[in-house]
Short mmCIF file of C-alpha atoms (C1' of nucleotides) in Angstrom, two decimals:
data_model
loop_
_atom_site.label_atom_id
_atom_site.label_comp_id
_atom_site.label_asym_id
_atom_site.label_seq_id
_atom_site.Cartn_x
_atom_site.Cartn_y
_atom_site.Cartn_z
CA UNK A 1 20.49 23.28 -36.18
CA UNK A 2 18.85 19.91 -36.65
CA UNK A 3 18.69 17.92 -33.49
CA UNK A 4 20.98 14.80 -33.63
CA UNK A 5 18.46 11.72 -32.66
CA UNK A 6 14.86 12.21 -30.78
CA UNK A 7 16.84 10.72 -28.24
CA UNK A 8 18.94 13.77 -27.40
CA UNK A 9 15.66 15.46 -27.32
CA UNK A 10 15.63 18.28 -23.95
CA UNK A 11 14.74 16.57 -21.10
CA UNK A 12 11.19 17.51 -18.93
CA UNK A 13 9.41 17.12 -16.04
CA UNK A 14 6.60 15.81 -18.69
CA UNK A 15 8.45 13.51 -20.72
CA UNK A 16 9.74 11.97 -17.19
CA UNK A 17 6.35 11.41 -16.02
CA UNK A 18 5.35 10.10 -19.25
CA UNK A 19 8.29 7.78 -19.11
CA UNK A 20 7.62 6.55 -15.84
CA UNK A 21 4.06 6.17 -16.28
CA UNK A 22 4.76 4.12 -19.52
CA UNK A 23 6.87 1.58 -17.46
CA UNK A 24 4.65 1.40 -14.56
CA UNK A 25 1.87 0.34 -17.02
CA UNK A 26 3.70 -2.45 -18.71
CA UNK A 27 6.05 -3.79 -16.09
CA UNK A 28 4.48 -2.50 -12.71
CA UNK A 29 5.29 -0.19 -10.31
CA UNK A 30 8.43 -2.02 -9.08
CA UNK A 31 9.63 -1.50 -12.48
CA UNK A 32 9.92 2.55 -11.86
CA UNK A 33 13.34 2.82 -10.78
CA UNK A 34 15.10 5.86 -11.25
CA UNK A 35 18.06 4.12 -13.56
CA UNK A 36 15.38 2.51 -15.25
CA UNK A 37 13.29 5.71 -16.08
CA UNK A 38 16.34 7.43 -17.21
CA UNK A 39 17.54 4.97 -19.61
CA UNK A 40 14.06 5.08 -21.26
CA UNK A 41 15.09 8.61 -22.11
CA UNK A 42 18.75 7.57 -23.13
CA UNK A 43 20.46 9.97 -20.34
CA UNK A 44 21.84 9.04 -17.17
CA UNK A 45 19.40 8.67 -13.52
CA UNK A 46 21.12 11.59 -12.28
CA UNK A 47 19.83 13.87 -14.98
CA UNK A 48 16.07 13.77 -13.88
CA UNK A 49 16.98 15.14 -10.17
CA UNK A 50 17.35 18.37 -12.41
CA UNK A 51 13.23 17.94 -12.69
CA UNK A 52 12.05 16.32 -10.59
CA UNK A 53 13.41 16.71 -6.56
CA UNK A 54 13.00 12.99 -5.51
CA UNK A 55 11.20 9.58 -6.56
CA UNK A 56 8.11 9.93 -4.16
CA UNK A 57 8.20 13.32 -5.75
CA UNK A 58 7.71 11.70 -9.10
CA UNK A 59 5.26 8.76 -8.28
CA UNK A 60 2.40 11.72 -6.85
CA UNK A 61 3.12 13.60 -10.47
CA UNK A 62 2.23 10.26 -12.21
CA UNK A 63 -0.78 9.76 -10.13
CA UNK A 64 -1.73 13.35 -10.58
CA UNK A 65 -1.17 12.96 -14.66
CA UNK A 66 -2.91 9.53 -14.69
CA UNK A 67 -5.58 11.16 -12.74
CA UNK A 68 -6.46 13.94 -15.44
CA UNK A 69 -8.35 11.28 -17.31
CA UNK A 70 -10.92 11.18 -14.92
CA UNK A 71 -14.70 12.63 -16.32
CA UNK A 72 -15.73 15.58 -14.06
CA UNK A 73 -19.09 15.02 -12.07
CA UNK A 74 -21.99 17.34 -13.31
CA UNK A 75 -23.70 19.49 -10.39
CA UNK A 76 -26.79 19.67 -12.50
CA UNK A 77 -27.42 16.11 -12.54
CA UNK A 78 -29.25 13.58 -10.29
CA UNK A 79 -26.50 13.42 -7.71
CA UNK A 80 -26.57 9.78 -7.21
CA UNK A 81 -26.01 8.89 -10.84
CA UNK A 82 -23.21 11.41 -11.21
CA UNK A 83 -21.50 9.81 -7.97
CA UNK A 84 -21.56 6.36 -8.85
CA UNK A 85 -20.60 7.47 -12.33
CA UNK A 86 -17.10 9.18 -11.43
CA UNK A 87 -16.36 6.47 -8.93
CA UNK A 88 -16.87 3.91 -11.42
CA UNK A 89 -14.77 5.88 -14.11
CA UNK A 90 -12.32 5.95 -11.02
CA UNK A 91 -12.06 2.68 -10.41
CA UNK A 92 -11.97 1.88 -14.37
CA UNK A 93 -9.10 3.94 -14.37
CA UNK A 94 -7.11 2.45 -11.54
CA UNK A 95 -6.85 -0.42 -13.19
CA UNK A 96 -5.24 0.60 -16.05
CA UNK A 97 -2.84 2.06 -13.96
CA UNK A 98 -2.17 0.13 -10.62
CA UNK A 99 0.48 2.48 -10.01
CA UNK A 100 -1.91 4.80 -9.35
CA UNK A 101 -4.08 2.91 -6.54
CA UNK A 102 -0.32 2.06 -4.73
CA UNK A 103 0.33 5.74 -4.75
CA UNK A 104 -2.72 6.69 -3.11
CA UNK A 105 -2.35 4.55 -0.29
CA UNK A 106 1.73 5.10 0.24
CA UNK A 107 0.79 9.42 0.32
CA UNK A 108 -1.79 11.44 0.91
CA UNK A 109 -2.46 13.15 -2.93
CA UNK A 110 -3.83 16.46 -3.68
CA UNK A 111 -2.91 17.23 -6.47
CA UNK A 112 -5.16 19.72 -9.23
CA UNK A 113 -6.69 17.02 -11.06
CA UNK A 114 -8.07 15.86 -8.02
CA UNK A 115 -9.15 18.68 -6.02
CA UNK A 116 -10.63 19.85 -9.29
CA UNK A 117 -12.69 16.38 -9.02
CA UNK A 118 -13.20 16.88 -5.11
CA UNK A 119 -14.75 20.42 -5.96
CA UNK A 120 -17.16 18.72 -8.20
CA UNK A 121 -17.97 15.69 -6.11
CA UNK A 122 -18.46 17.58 -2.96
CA UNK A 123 -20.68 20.01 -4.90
CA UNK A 124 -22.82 16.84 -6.13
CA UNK A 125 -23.12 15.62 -2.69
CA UNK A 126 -24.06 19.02 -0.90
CA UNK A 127 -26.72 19.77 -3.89
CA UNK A 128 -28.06 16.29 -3.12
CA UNK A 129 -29.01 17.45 0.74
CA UNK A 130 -26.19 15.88 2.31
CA UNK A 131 -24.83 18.55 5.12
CA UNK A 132 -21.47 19.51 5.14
CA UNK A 133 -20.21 16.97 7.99
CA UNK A 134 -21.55 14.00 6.24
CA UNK A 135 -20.49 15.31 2.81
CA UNK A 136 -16.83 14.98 4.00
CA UNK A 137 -17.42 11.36 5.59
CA UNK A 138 -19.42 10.41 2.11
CA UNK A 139 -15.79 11.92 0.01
CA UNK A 140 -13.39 10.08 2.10
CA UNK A 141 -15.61 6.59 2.28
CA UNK A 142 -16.48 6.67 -1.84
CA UNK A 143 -12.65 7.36 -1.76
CA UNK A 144 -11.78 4.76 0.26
CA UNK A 145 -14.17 2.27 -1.48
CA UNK A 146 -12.89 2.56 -4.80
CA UNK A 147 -9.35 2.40 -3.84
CA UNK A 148 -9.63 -0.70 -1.79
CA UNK A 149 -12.12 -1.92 -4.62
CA UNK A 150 -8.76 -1.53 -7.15
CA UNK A 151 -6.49 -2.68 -4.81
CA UNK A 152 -8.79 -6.13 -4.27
CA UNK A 153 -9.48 -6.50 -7.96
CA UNK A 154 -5.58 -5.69 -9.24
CA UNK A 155 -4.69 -8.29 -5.90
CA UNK A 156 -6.69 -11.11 -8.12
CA UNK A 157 -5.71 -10.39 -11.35
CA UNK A 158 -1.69 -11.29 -10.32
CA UNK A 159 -0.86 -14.87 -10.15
CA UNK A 160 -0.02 -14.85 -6.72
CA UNK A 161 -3.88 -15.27 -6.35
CA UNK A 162 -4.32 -18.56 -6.77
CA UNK A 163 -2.77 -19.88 -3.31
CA UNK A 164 -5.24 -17.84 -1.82
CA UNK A 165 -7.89 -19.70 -3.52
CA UNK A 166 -6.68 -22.63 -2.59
CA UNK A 167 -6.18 -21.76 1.22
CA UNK A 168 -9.91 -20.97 1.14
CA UNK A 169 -11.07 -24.78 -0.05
CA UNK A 170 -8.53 -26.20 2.81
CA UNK A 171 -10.83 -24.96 5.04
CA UNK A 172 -12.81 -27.73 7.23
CA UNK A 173 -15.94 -27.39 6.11
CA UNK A 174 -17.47 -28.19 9.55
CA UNK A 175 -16.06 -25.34 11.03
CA UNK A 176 -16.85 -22.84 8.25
CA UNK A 177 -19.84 -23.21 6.73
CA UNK A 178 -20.70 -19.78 5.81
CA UNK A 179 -17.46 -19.20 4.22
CA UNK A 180 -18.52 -22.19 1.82
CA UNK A 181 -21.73 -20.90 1.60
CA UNK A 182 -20.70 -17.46 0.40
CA UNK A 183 -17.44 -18.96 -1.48
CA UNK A 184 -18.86 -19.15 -4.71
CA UNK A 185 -19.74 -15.32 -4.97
CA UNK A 186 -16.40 -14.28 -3.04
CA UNK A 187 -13.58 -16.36 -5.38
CA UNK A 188 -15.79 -15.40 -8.66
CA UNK A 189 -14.45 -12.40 -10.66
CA UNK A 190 -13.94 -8.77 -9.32
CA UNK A 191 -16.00 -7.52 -11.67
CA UNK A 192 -17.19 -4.34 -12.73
CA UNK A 193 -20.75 -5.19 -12.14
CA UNK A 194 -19.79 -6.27 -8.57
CA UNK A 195 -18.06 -2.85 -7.83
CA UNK A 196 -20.88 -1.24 -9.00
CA UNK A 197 -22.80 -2.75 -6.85
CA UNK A 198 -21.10 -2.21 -3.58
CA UNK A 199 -21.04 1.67 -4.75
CA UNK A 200 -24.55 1.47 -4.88
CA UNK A 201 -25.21 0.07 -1.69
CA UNK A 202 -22.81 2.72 0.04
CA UNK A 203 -24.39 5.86 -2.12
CA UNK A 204 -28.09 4.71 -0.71
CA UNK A 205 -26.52 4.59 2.30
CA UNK A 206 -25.90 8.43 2.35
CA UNK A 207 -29.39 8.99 1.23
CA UNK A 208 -30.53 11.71 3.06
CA UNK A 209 -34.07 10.54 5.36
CA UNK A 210 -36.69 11.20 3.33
CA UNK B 1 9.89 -34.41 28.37
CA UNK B 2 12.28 -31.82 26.81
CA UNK B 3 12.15 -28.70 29.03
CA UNK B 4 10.94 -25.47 27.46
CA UNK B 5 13.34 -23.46 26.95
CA UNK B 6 12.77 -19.57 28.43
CA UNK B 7 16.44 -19.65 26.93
CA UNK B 8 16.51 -16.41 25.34
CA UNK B 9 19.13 -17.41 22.82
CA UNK B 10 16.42 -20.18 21.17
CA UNK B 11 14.86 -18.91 17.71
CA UNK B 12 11.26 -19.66 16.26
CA UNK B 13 8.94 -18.37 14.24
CA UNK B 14 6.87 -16.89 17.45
CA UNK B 15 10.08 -15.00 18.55
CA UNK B 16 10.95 -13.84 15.10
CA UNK B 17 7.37 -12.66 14.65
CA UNK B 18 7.41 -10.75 17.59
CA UNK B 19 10.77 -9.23 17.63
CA UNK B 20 9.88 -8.25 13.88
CA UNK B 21 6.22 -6.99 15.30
CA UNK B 22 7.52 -4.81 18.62
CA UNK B 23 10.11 -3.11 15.34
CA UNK B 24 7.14 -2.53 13.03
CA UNK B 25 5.26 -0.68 15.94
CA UNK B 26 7.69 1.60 17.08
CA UNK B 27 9.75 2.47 14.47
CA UNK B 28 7.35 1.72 11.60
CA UNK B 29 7.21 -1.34 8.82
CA UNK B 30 10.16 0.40 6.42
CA UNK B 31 12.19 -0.53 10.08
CA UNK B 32 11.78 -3.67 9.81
CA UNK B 33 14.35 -5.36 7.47
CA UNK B 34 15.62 -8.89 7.98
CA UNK B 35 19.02 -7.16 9.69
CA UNK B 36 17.39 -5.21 11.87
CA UNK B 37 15.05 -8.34 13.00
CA UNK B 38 18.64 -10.44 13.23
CA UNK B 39 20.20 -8.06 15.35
CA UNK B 40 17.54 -7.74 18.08
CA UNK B 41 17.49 -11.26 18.69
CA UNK B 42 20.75 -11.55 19.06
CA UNK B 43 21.72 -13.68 15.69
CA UNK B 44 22.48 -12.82 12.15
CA UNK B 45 20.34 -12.09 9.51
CA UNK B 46 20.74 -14.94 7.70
CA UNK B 47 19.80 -17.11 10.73
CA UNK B 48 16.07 -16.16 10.25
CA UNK B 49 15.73 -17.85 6.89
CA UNK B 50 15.70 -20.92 9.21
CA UNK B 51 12.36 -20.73 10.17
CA UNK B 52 11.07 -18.34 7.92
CA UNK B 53 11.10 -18.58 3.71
CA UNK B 54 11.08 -14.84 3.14
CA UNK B 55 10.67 -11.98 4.01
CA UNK B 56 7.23 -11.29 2.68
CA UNK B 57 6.20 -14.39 4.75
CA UNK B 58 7.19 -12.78 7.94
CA UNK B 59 5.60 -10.11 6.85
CA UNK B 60 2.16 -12.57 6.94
CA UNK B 61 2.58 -14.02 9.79
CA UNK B 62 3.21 -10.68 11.50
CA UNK B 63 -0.14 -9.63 10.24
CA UNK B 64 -1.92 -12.59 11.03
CA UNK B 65 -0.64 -12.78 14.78
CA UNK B 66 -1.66 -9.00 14.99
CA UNK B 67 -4.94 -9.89 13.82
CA UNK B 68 -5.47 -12.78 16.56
CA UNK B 69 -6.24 -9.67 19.08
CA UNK B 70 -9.35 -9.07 17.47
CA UNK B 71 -12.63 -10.00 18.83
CA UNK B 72 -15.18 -12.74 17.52
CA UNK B 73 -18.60 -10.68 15.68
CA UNK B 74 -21.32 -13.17 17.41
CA UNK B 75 -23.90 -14.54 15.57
CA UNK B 76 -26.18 -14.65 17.97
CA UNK B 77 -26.25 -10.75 18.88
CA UNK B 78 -28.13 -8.22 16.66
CA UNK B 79 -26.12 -8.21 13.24
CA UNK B 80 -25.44 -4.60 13.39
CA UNK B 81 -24.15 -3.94 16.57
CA UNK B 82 -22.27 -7.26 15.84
CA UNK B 83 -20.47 -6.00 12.62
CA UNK B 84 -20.38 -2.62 13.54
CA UNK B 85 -18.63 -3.59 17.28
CA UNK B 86 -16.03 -6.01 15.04
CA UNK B 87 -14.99 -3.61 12.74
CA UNK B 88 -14.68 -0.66 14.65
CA UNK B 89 -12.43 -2.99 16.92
CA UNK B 90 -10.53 -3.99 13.66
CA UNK B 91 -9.81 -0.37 12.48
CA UNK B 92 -8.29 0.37 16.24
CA UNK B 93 -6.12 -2.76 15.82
CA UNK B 94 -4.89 -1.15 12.73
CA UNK B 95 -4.02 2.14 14.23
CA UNK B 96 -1.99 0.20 17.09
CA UNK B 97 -0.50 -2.13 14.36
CA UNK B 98 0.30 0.38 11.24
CA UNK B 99 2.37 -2.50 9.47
CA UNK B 100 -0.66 -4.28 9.26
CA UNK B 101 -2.66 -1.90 7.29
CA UNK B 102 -0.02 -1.42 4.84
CA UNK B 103 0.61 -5.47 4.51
CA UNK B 104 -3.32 -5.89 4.07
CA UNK B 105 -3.35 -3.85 0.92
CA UNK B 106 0.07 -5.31 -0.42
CA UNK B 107 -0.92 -9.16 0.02
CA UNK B 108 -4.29 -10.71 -0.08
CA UNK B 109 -4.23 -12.05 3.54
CA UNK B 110 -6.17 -15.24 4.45
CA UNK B 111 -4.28 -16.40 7.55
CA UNK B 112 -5.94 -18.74 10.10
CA UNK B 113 -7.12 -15.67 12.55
CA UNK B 114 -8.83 -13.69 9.74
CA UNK B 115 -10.31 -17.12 8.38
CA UNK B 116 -12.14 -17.48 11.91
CA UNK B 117 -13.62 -14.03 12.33
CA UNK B 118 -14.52 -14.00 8.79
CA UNK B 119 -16.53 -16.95 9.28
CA UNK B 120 -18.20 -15.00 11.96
CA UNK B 121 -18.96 -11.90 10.02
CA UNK B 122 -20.47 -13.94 7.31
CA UNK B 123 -22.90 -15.76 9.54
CA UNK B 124 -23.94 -12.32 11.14
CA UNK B 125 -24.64 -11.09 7.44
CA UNK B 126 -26.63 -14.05 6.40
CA UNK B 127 -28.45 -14.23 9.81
CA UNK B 128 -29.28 -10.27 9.44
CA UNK B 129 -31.12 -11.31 6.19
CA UNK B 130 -28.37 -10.68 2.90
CA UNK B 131 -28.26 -13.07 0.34
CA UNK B 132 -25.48 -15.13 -0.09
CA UNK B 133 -24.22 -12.96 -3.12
CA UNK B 134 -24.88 -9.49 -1.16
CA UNK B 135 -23.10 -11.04 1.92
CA UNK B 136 -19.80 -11.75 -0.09
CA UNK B 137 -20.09 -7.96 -1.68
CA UNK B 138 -20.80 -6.71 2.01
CA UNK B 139 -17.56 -8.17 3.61
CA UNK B 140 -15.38 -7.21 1.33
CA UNK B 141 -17.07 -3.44 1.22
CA UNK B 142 -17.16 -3.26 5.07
CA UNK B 143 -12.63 -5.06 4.90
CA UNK B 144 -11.80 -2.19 2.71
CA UNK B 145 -13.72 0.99 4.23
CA UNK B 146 -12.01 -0.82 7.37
CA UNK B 147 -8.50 -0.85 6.11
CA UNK B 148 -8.74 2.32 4.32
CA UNK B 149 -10.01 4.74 7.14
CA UNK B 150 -7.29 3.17 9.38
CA UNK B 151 -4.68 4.09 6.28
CA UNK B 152 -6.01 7.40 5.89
CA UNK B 153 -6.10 8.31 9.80
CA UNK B 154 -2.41 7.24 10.10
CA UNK B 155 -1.36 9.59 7.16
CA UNK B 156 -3.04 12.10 9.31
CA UNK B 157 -0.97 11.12 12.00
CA UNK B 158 2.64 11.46 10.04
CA UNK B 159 4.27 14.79 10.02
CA UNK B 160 4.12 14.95 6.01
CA UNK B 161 0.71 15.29 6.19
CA UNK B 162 0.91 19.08 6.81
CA UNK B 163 1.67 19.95 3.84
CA UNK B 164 -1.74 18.78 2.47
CA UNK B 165 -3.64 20.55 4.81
CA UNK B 166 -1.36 24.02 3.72
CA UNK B 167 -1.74 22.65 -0.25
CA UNK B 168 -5.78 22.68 0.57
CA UNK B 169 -6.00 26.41 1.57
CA UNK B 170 -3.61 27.54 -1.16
CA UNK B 171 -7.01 26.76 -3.84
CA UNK B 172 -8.40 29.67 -5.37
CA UNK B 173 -11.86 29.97 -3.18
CA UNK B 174 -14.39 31.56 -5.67
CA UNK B 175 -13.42 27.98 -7.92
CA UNK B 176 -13.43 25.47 -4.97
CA UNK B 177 -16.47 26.81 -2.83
CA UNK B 178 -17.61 23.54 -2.14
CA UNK B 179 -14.36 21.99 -0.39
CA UNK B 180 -14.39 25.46 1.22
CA UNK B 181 -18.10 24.70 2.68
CA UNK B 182 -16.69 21.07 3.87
CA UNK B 183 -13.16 22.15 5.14
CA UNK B 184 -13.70 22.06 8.57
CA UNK B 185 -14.58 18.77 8.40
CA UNK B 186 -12.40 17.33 6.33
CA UNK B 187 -8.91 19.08 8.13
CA UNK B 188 -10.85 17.79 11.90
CA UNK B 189 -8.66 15.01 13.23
CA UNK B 190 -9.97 11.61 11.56
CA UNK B 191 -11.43 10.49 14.93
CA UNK B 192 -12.93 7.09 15.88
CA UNK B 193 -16.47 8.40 16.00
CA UNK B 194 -15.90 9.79 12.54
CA UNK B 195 -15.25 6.36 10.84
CA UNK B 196 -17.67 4.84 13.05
CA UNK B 197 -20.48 7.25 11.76
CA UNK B 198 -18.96 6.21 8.31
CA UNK B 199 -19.63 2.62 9.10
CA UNK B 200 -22.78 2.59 10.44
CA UNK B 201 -23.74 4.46 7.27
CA UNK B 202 -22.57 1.79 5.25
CA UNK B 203 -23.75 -1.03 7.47
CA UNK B 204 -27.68 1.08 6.87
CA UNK B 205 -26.46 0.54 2.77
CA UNK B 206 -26.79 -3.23 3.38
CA UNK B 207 -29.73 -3.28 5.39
CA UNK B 208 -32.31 -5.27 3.59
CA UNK B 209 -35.19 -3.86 2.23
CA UNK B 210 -38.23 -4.54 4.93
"C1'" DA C 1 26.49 25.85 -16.69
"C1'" DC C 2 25.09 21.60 -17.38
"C1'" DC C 3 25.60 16.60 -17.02
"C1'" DT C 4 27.04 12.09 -15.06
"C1'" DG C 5 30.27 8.20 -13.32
"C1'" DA C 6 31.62 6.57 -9.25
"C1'" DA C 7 30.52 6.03 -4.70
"C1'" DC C 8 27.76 5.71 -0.39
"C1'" DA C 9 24.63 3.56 2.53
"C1'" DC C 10 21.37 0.74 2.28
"C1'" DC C 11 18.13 -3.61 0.76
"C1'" DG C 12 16.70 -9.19 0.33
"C1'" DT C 13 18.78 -13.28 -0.55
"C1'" DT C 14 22.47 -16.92 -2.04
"C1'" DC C 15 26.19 -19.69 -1.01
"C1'" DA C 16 30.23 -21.56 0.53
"C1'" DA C 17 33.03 -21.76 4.27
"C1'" DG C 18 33.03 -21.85 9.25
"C1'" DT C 19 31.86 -24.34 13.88
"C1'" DA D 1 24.05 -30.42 11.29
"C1'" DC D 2 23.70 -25.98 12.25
"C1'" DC D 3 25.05 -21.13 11.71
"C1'" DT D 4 26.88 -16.97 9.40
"C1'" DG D 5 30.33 -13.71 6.93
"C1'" DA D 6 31.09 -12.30 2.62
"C1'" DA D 7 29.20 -11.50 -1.60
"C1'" DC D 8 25.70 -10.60 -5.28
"C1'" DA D 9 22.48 -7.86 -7.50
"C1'" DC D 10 19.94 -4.45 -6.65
"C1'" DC D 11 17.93 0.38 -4.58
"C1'" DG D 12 17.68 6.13 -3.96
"C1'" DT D 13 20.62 9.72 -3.60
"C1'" DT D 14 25.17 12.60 -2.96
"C1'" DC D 15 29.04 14.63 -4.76
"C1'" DA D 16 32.97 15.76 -7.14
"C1'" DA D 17 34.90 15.54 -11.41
"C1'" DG D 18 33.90 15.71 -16.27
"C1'" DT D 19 32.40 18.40 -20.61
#
DNA sequence: ACCTGAACACCGTTCAAGT
DNA sequence: ACCTGAACACCGTTCAAGT
């Protein structure tokens, strides 16, 4: 009659990916083992191969789940804003889950949340005179930019960073003097504002010839 | 004067690097593990922690020697033929070298070869007219729509892959009209002309206003 | 019928014993 | 001084035995 502790509670295929996303967004994705997610959820690793048919099987349903978050482009609007909107809520949203940007370079996703997004951003592009051939270069390279965007900015934020840093001063100065030249704006912060950028440069880009 | 040695029983770095390299290319990167590396050389694993601290390391300096076959952007040419030539070159490297890709986006490489032709690439961008603050955007934009096209073409490539292209038809088409307009182009094989056009689209993003 | 402990076939890396 | 077998602390996943 009453359940014995909220532990017992029935295992799902959503309070697995919950679980797992939970640990991949406090300890990293290296964290996500399968013994690991289980004892979050006080049962045995075994028990979630009921759910869920293998790890890789769970790490594209946490991208897909993390990826629901995402705004949805609006057709109606000026095409360029709308763009360099979503792809800057994307890459927001990759890094608060790094998991996510791994993911998407380990598999090939397609799950709904994003071909619900593709629908929309596709839609944006084509209303904005792009023709359908360049549409599906301009999808795959905004893609592309924002994941490698993550991946650069997530790459900095991890301690590791710092010998890189270094590496680039031990440079003889002779030999590279447009590396020092440029070193200031390279080594300073990923930051949002320099994302935004970039995404701006590769959206005019695409603008169709007037 | 010590002779030498073509002794094919003496280990270094270069012949761990490219036993561990002609592994990565046939059988993939998830082939190469420090046993498997031992083994075709002849020794144990445990021998290779002589001359190498870890396995991430090797995995480096497998990159890094990979990248050496890439050619030098020069200055002197027109910028965007000369950036457009060098990474084009780069993403084929990365389709003959799949372990590369994938270590690019797990470490934040800055080995002696890359150092070199990035020097390169930034003088071409600063010659061509950017700023020193666009320049350092521009690289890293150009790195990542580099790495990522090759990543995306090789997940093409892999058998799993089909199950995308079935998952894409399976939408409902009166709610995804759009990816049904682009389709064609998106399922067409990711050929070299198609990131090149993506490229030189981006390269035209950076193109200073006249 | 459902769950899971033990086991299998792997990893990278340590360390002490071998030559 | 060099090399390496065995071992440690992990993985994802299978399978048969448990309830």
């Amino acid at each position: 009659m009453v359940a014995a502790t909220q532990d017992s509670q029935a295992l799902s295929v959503e309070r697995i990916i919950d679980a797992a996303l939970t640990i991949a967004d406090r300890d990293g994705i290296e964290a996500v083992t399968m013994r690991a997610v289980g004892t979050s959820l006080g049962t045995a690793a075994m028990s979630l191969y009921r759910h869920v048919p293998s790890k890789d099987a769970l790490l594209e349903l946490m991208a897909d789940r993390a990826l629901a978050e995402l705004p949805h482009p609006d057709p109606a609007g000026d095409w360029r804003e709308q763009i360099h909107g979503f792809f800057l809520a994307f890459h927001d949203l990759l890094l608060l889950h790094p998991a996510v940007a791994r993911t998407m370079v380990e598999m090939t996703l397609a799950g709904p949340e994003l071909s619900v997004r593709g629908e929309n951003v596709l839609t944006c592009l084509l209303a904005g005179g792009l023709d359908e051939a360049t549409a599906a270069q301009a999808i795959t390279a905004l893609t592309w930019q924002t994941v490698g965007g993550a991946l650069y900015a997530l790459a900095r934020l991890n301690p590791a960073h710092e010998d890189r840093s270094i590496r680039l001063r031990t440079l003889p100065k002779e030999q590279f003097p447009s590396v020092y030249r440029v070193a200031p704006f390279l080594e300073e912060d990923a930051s949002r504002d320099h994302f935004s950028g970039a995404l701006r440069h590769l959206i005019h880009g695409y603008e169709p010839a007037a």
